[in-house]
Every structure is written in C-alpha cells, then in structure tokens.
PDB file of C-alpha atoms in Angstrom:
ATOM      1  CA  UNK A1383      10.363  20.707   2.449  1.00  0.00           C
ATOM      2  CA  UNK A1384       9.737  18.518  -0.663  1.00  0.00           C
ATOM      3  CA  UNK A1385      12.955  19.419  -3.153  1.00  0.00           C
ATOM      4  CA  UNK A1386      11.038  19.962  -6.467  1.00  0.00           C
ATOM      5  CA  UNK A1387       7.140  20.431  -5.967  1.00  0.00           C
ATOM      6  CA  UNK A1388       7.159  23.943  -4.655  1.00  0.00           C
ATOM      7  CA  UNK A1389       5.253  23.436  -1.541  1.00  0.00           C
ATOM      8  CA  UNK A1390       8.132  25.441   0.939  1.00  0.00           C
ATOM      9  CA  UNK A1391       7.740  28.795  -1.686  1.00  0.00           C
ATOM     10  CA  UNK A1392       3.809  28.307  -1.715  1.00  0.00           C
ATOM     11  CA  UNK A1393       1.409  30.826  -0.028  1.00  0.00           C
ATOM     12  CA  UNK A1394       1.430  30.883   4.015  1.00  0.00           C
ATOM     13  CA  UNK A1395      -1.122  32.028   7.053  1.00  0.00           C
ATOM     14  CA  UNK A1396      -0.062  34.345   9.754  1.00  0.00           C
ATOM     15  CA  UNK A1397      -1.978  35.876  12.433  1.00  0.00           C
ATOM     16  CA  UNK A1398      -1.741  39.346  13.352  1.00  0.00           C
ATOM     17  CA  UNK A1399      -3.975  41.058  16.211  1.00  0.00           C
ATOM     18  CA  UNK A1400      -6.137  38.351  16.178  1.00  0.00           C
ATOM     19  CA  UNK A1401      -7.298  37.932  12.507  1.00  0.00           C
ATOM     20  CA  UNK A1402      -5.759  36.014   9.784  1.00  0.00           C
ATOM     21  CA  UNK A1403      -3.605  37.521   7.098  1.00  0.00           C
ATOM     22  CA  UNK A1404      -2.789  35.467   3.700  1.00  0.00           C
ATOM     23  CA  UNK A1405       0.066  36.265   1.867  1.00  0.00           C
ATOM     24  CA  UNK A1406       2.105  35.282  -1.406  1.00  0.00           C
ATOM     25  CA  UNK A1407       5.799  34.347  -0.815  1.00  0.00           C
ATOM     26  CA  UNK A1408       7.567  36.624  -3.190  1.00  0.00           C
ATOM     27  CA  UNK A1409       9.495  33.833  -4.917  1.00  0.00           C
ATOM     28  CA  UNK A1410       6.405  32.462  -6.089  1.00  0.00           C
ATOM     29  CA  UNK A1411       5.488  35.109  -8.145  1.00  0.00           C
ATOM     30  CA  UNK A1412       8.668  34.961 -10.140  1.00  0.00           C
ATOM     31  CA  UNK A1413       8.060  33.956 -13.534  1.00  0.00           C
ATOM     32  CA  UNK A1414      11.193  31.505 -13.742  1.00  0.00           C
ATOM     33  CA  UNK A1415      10.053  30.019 -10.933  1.00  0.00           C
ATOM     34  CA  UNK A1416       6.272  29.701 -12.023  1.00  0.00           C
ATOM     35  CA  UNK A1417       7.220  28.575 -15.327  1.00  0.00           C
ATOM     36  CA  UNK A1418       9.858  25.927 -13.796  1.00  0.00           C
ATOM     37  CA  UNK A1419       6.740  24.247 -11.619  1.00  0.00           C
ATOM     38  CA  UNK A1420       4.137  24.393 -15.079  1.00  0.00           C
ATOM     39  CA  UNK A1421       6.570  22.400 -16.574  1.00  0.00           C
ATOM     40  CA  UNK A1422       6.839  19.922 -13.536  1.00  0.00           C
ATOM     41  CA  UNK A1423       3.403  19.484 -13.386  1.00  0.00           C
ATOM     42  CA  UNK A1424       2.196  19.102 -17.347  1.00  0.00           C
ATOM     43  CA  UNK A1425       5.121  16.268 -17.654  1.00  0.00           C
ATOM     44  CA  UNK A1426       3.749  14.965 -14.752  1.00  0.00           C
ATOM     45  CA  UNK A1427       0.395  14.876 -16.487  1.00  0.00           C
ATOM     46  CA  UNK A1428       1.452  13.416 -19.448  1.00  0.00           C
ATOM     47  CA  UNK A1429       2.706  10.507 -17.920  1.00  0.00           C
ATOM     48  CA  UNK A1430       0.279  10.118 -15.508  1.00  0.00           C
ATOM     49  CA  UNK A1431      -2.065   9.902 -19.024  1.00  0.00           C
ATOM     50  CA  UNK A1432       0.202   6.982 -19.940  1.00  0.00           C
ATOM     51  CA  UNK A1433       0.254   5.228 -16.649  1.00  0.00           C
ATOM     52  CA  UNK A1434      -3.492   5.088 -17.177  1.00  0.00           C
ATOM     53  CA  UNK A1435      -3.614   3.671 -20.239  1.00  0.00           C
ATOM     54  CA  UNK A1436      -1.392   0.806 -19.058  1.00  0.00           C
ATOM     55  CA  UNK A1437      -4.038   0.375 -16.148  1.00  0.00           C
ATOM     56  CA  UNK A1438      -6.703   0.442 -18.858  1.00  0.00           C
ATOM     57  CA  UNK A1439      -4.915  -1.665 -20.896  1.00  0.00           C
ATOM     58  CA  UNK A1440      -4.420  -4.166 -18.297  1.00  0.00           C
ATOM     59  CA  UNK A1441      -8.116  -3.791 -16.636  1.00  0.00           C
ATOM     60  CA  UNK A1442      -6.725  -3.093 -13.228  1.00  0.00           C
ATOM     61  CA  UNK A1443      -8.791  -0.466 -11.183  1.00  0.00           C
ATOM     62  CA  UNK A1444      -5.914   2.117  -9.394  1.00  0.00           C
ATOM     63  CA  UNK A1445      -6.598   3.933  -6.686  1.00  0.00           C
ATOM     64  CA  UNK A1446      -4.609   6.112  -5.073  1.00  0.00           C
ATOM     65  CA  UNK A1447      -4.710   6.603  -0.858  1.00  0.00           C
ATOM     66  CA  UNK A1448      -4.026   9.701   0.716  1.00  0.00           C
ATOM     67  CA  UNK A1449      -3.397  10.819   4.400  1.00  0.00           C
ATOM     68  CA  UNK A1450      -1.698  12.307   6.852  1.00  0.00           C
ATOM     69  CA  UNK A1451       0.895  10.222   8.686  1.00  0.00           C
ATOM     70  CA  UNK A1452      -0.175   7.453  11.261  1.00  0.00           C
ATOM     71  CA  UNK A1453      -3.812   7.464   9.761  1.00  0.00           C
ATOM     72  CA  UNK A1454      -4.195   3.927   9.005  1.00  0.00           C
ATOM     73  CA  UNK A1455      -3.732   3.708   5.535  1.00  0.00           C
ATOM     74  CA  UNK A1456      -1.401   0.503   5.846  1.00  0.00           C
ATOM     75  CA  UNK A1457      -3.638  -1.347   8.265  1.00  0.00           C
ATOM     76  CA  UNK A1458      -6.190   0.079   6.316  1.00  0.00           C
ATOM     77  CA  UNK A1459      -5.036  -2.203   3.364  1.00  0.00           C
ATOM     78  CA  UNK A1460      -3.729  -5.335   6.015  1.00  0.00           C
ATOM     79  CA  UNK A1461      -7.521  -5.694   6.510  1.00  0.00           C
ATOM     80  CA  UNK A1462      -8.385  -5.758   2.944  1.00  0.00           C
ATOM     81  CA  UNK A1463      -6.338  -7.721   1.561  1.00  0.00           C
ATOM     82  CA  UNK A1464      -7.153 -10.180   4.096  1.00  0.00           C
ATOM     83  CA  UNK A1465     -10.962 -10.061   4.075  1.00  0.00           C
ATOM     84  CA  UNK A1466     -10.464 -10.295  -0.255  1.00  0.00           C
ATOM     85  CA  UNK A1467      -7.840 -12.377  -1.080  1.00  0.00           C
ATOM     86  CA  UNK A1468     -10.698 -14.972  -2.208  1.00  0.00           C
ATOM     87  CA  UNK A1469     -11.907 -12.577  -4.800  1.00  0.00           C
ATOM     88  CA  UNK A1470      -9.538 -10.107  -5.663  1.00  0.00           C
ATOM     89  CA  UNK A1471      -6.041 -10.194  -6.860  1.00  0.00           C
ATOM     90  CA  UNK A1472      -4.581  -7.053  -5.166  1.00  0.00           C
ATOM     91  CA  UNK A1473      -0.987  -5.428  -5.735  1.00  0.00           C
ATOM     92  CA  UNK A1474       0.392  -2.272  -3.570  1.00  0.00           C
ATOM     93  CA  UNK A1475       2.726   0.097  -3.953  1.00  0.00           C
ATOM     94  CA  UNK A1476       3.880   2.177  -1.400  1.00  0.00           C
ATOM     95  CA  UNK A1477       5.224   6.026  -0.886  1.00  0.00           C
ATOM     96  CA  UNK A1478       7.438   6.793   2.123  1.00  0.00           C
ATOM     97  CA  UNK A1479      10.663   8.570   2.346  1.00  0.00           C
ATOM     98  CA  UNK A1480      12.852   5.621   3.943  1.00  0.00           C
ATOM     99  CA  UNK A1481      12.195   2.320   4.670  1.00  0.00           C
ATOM    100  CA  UNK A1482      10.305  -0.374   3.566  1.00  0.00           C
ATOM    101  CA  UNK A1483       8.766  -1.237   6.340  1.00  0.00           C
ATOM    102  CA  UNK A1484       5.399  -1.005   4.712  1.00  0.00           C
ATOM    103  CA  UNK A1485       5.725  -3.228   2.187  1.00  0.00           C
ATOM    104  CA  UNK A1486       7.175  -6.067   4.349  1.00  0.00           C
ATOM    105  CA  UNK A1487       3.590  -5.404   6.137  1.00  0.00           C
ATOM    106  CA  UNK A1488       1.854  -6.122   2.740  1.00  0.00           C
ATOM    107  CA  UNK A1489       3.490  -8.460   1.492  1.00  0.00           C
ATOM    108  CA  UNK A1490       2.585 -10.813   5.120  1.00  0.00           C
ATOM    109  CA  UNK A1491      -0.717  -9.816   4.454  1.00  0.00           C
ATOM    110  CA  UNK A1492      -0.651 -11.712   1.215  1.00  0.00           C
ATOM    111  CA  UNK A1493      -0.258  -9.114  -1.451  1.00  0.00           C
ATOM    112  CA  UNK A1494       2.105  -8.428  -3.790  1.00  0.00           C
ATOM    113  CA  UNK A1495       3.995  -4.956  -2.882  1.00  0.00           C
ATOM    114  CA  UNK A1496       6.865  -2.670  -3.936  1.00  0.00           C
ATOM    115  CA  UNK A1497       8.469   0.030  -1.765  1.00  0.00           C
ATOM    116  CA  UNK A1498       8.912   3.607  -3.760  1.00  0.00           C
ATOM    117  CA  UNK A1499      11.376   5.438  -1.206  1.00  0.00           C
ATOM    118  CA  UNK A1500      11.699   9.056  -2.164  1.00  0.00           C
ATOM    119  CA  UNK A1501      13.893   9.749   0.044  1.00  0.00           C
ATOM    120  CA  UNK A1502      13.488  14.138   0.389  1.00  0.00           C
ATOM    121  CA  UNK A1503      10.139  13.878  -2.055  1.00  0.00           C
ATOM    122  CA  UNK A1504       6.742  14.676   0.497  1.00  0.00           C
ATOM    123  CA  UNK A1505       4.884  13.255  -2.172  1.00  0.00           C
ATOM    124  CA  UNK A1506       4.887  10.168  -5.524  1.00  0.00           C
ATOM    125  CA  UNK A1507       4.766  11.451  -8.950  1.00  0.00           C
ATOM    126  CA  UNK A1508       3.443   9.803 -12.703  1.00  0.00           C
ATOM    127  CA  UNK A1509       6.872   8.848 -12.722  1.00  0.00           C
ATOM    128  CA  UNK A1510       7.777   6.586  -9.624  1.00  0.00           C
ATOM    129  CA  UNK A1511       4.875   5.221 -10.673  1.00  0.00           C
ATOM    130  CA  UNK A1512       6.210   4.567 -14.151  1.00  0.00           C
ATOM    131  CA  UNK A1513       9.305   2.901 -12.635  1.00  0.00           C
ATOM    132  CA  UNK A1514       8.117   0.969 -10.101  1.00  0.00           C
ATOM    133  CA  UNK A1515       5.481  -0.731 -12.828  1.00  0.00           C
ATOM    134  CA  UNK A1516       8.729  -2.449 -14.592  1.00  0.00           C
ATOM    135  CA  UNK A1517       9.476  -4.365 -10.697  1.00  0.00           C
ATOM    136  CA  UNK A1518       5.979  -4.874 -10.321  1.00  0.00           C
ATOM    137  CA  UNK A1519       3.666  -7.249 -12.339  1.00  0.00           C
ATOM    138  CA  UNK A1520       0.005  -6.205 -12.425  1.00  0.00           C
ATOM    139  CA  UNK A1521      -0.999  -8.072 -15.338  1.00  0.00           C
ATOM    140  CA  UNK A1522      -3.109 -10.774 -13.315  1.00  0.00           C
ATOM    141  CA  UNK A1523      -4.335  -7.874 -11.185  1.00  0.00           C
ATOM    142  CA  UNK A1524      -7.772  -6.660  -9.663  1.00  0.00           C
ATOM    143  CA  UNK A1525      -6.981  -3.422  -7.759  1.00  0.00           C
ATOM    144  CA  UNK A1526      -3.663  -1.486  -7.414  1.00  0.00           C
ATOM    145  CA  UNK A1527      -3.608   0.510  -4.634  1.00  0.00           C
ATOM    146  CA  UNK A1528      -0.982   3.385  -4.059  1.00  0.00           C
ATOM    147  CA  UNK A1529      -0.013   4.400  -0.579  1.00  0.00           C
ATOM    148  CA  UNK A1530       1.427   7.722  -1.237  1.00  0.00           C
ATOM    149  CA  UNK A1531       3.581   9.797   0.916  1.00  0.00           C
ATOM    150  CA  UNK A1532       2.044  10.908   4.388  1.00  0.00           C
ATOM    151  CA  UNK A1533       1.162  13.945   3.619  1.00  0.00           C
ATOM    152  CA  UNK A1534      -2.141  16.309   3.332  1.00  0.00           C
ATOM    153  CA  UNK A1535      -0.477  19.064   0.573  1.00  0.00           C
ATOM    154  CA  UNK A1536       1.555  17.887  -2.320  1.00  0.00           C
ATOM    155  CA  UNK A1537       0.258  14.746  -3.153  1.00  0.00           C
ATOM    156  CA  UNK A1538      -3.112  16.529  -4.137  1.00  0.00           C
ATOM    157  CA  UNK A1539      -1.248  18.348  -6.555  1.00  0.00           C
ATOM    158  CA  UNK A1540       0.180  15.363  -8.459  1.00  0.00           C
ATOM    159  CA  UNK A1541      -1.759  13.038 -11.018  1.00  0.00           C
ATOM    160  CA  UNK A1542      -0.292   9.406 -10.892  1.00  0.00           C
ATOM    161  CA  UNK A1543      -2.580   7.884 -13.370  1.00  0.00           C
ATOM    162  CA  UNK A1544      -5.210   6.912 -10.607  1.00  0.00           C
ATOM    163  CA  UNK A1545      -9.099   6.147 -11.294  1.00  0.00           C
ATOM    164  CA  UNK A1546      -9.884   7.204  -7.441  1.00  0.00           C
ATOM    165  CA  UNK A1547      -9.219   9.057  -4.917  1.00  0.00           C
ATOM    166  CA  UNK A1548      -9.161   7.863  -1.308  1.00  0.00           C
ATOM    167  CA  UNK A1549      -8.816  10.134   1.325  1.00  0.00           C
ATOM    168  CA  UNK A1550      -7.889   8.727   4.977  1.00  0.00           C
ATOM    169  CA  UNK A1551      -9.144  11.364   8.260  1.00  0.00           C
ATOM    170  CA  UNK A1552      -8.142   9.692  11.228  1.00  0.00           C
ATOM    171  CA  UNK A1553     -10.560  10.549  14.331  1.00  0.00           C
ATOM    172  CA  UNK A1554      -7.476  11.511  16.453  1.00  0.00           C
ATOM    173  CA  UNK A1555      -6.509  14.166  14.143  1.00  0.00           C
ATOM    174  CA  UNK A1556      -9.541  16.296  14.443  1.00  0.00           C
ATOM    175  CA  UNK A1557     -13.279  16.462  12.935  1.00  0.00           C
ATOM    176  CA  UNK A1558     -11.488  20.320  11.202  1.00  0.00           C
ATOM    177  CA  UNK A1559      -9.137  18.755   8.913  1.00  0.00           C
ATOM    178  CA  UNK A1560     -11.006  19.279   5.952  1.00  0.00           C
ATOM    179  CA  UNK A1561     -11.275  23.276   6.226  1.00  0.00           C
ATOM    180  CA  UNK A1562      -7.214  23.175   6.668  1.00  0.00           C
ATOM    181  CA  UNK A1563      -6.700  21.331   3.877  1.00  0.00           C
ATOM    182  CA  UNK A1564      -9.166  21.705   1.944  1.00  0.00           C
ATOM    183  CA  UNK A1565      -7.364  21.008  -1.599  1.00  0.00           C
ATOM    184  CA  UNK A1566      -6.708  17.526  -0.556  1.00  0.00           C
ATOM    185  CA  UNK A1567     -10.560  16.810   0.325  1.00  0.00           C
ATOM    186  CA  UNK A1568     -11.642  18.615  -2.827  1.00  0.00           C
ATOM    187  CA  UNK A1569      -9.806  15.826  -4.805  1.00  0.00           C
ATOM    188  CA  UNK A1570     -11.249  12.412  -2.774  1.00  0.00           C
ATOM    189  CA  UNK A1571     -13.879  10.657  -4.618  1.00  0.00           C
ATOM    190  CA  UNK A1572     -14.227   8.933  -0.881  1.00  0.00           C
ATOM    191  CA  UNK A1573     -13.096  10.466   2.148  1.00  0.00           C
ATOM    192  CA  UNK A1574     -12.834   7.571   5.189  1.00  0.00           C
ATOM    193  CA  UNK A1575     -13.090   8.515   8.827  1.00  0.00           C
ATOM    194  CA  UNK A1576     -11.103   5.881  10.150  1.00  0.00           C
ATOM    195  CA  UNK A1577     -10.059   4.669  13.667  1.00  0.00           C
ATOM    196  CA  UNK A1578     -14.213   5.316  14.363  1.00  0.00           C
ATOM    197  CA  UNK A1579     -14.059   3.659  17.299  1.00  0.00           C
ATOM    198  CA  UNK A1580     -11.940   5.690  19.595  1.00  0.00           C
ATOM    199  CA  UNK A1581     -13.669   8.979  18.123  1.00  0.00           C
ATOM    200  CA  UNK A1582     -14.853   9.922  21.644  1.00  0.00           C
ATOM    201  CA  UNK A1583     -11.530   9.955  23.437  1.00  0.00           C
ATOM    202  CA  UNK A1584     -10.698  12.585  21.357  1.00  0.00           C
ATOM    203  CA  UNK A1585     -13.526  14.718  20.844  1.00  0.00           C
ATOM    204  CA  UNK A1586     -14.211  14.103  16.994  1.00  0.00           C
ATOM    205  CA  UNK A1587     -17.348  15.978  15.789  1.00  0.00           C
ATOM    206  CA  UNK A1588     -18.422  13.284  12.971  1.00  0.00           C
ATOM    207  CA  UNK A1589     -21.098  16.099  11.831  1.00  0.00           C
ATOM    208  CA  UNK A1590     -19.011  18.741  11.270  1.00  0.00           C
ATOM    209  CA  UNK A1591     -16.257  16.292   9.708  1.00  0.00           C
ATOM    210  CA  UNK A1592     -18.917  15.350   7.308  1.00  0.00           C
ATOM    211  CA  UNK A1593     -20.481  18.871   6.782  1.00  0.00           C
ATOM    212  CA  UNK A1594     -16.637  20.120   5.855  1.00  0.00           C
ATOM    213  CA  UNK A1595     -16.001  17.945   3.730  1.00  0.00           C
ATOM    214  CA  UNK A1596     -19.489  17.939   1.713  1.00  0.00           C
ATOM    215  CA  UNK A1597     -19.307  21.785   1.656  1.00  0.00           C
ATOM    216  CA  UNK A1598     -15.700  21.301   0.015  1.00  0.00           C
ATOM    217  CA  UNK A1599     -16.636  18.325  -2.580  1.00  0.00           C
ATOM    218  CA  UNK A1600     -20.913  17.273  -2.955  1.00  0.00           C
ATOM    219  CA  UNK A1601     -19.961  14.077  -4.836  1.00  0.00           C
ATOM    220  CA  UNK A1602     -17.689  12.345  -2.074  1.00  0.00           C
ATOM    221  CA  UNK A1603     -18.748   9.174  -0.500  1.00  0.00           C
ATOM    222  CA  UNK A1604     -17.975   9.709   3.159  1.00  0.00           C
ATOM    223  CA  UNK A1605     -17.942   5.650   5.283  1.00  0.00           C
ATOM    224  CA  UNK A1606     -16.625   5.409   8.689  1.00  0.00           C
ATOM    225  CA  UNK A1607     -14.520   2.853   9.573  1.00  0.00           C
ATOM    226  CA  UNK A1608     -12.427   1.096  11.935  1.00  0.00           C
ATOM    227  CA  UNK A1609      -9.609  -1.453  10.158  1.00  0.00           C
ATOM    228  CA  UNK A1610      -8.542  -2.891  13.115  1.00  0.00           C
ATOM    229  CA  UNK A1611     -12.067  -3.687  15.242  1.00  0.00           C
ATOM    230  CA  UNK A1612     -13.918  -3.995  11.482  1.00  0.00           C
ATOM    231  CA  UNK A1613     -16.967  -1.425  12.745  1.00  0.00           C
ATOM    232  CA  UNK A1614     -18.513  -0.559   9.013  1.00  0.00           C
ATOM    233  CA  UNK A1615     -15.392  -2.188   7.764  1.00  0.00           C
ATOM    234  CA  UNK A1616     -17.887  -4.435   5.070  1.00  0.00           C
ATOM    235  CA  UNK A1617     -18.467  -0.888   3.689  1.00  0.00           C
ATOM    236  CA  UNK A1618     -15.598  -0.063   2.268  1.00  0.00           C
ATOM    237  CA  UNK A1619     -15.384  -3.709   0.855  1.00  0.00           C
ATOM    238  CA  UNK A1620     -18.645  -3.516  -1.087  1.00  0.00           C
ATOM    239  CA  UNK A1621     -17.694  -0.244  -2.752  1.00  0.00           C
ATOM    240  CA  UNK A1622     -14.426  -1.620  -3.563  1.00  0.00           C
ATOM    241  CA  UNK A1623     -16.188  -4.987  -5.066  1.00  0.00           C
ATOM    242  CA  UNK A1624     -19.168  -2.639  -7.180  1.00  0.00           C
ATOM    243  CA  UNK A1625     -16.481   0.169  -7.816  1.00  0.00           C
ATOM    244  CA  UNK A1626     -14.650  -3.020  -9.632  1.00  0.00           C
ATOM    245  CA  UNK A1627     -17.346  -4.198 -11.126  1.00  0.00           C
ATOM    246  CA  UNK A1628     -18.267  -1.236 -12.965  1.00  0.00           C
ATOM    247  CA  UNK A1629     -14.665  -0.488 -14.240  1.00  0.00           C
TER     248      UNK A1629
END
C-alpha cells in the first residue's frame, strides 16, 4: 500500500450472506490521522496551484493520464507523438515505481521525457511534479502529458496542476470498471476505451461501459480507440489539436 496517501486505512467491501456490507476502518476515523491526510492533501493543492501557473505561464496545455496497469497509456502516447511531431512540440513525464523503461520508450518515439520513480508511492503528487520541472524544459512546449502511476484509486485523489483529465479503460479489463471505481471516472474530462479492437475476445459491453461512466460524470467525452491498429485513433488527435487551440 502507498506509504503516505491513506489508501490501505481507507473504507473496504466485504460480503456477508450474499449482500454487500461497507465499512469504515477504525483508524480512519481517528482525528490525528484525519487531520495528518488534510494536511497532505491542501499542500498538495497549493502546489499543484503553482505548477499551474508555471503551465500558464509557459502556454503549455497539461494533461494528466490515468489507468490501470497494462492499459496502453505508453503506446497510447508512442502513437501520438508519432502521428504529431509535425505540429506539436510534446514533452512526457512519467509515474512508475521502478524503472525507466517508459521513458526510454518516449524518448525513441521522439519526445522529450523524464522518469519520476516513486519507488513505494501508488500514485505522483504536485510535488514530483515540481521537481521533475527543474530536469525537464517545457518552455518550447505544446502539450505535457503525465503518465501517472498505474493505478485506478489514489491518483484521483491528487491534483498535479493538470488542465485535463484522461482516463484510459482497456477492453480486456471489463465494460464494469467504472461502477468499481467510480471516483477515478468522476474526475476524467475524457474517458478512452482503448485496445477497441480485441473488445470481442473478451466480452466488453461498450454500452454499458459508456452508460457507467455517463451516469458517473454527464460532461465526459467518451472515444474508442485502438493505438496500435489506429481504429478512431484520428479522434483523439483532433481533440488534442482543438483542445490546444482553445487553451
């Protein structure tokens, strides 16, 4: 579990004789404790404010991706940093907890990347962020995209300074991911299904996918895509290119 967000003391689901039960961990209600993740979270937002005022300040457009592992967030950004290159300069920075495997797969791409590891941290905060601006330049910059930590939970919970949301559901993961997370699809200004193509192979209901997630959140754009066979693929460019020209 994460070491400072609070997600292993948060509120759990157990079944008992066949219905569901919710209930509160008891350290959660302590006031210490509630106080000590308050604290957490409004120094969070107060440099997440900062963070984007440098974006603001530097007329780059942030946007923050969001997933479980595995669904295709880095190939995901392969394919557009590829297909814009032309027209968009396009910096990364990327969330995992070792390695930086991912950002030697951005940088071939043709971007310019920097690898946040956070080594027992199941999510980025304002303040990776912060540091990881000083060892990489975005002044010349288009779009900065985050690829934060595989996770649905925590990284909902945390501000980094962002102007949108993306939120990856991979087909193989199942069309009922929204309803078990919802807190994470409440937050996407654009949810995208991704790895379309293969949908069938694993029974993915695109209808009730997109009926979960409108119930959760009315004003999310919802594309389906495929990043590696390019099915609706153009999609997601053209919001990126109008979503860029309106910042």
């Amino acid at each position: 579990m994460c070491k400072d967000c609070g997600c292993s003391i948060n509120s759990h689901t157990h079944d008992y004789d066949n219905k569901h039960h919710m209930y509160d961990n008891p350290s959660f209600k302590e006031k210490k404790t509630l106080e000590v993740l308050s604290t957490i979270l409004s120094k969070n937002e107060h440099q997440a404010a900062h963070n984007r005022k440098h974006f603001n300040e530097a007329k780059v457009l942030c946007i923050n991706l969001m997933s479980s592992p595995g669904s295709g967030k880095t190939t995901l950004l392969e394919a557009t940093i590829k297909a814009l290159k032309n027209e968009l300069n396009i910096a990364v920075i990327e969330g995992d907890l070792e390695t930086n495997n991912d950002e030697k797969r951005i940088r071939q791409a043709g971007a310019k990347a920097y690898q946040i590891t956070t080594g027992q941290s199941c999510h980025l905060d304002a303040f990776m962020i912060h540091k990881a601006l000083h060892h990489l330049d975005i002044k010349d910059c288009d779009l900065l995209f985050i690829e934060n930590v595989g996770n649905l939970v925590c990284p909902a919970s945390y501000d980094l300074g962002e102007h949108l949301n993306v939120v990856l559901l991979s087909s193989t993961e199942g069309s009922d991911k929204p309803q078990k997370y919802p807190v994470m699809f409440r937050k996407a200004d654009v949810v995208l299904i991704t790895k379309s193509d293969v949908a069938q192979h694993f029974d993915f209901n695109f209808e009730e996918a997109t009926s979960l997630v409108k119930e959760l959140n009315p004003r999310a754009d919802i594309l389906f895509v495929d990043s590696k066979n390019g099915t609706n693929i153009q999609l997601w460019y053209k919001f990126l290119r109008l979503k860029k020209e309106l910042f």
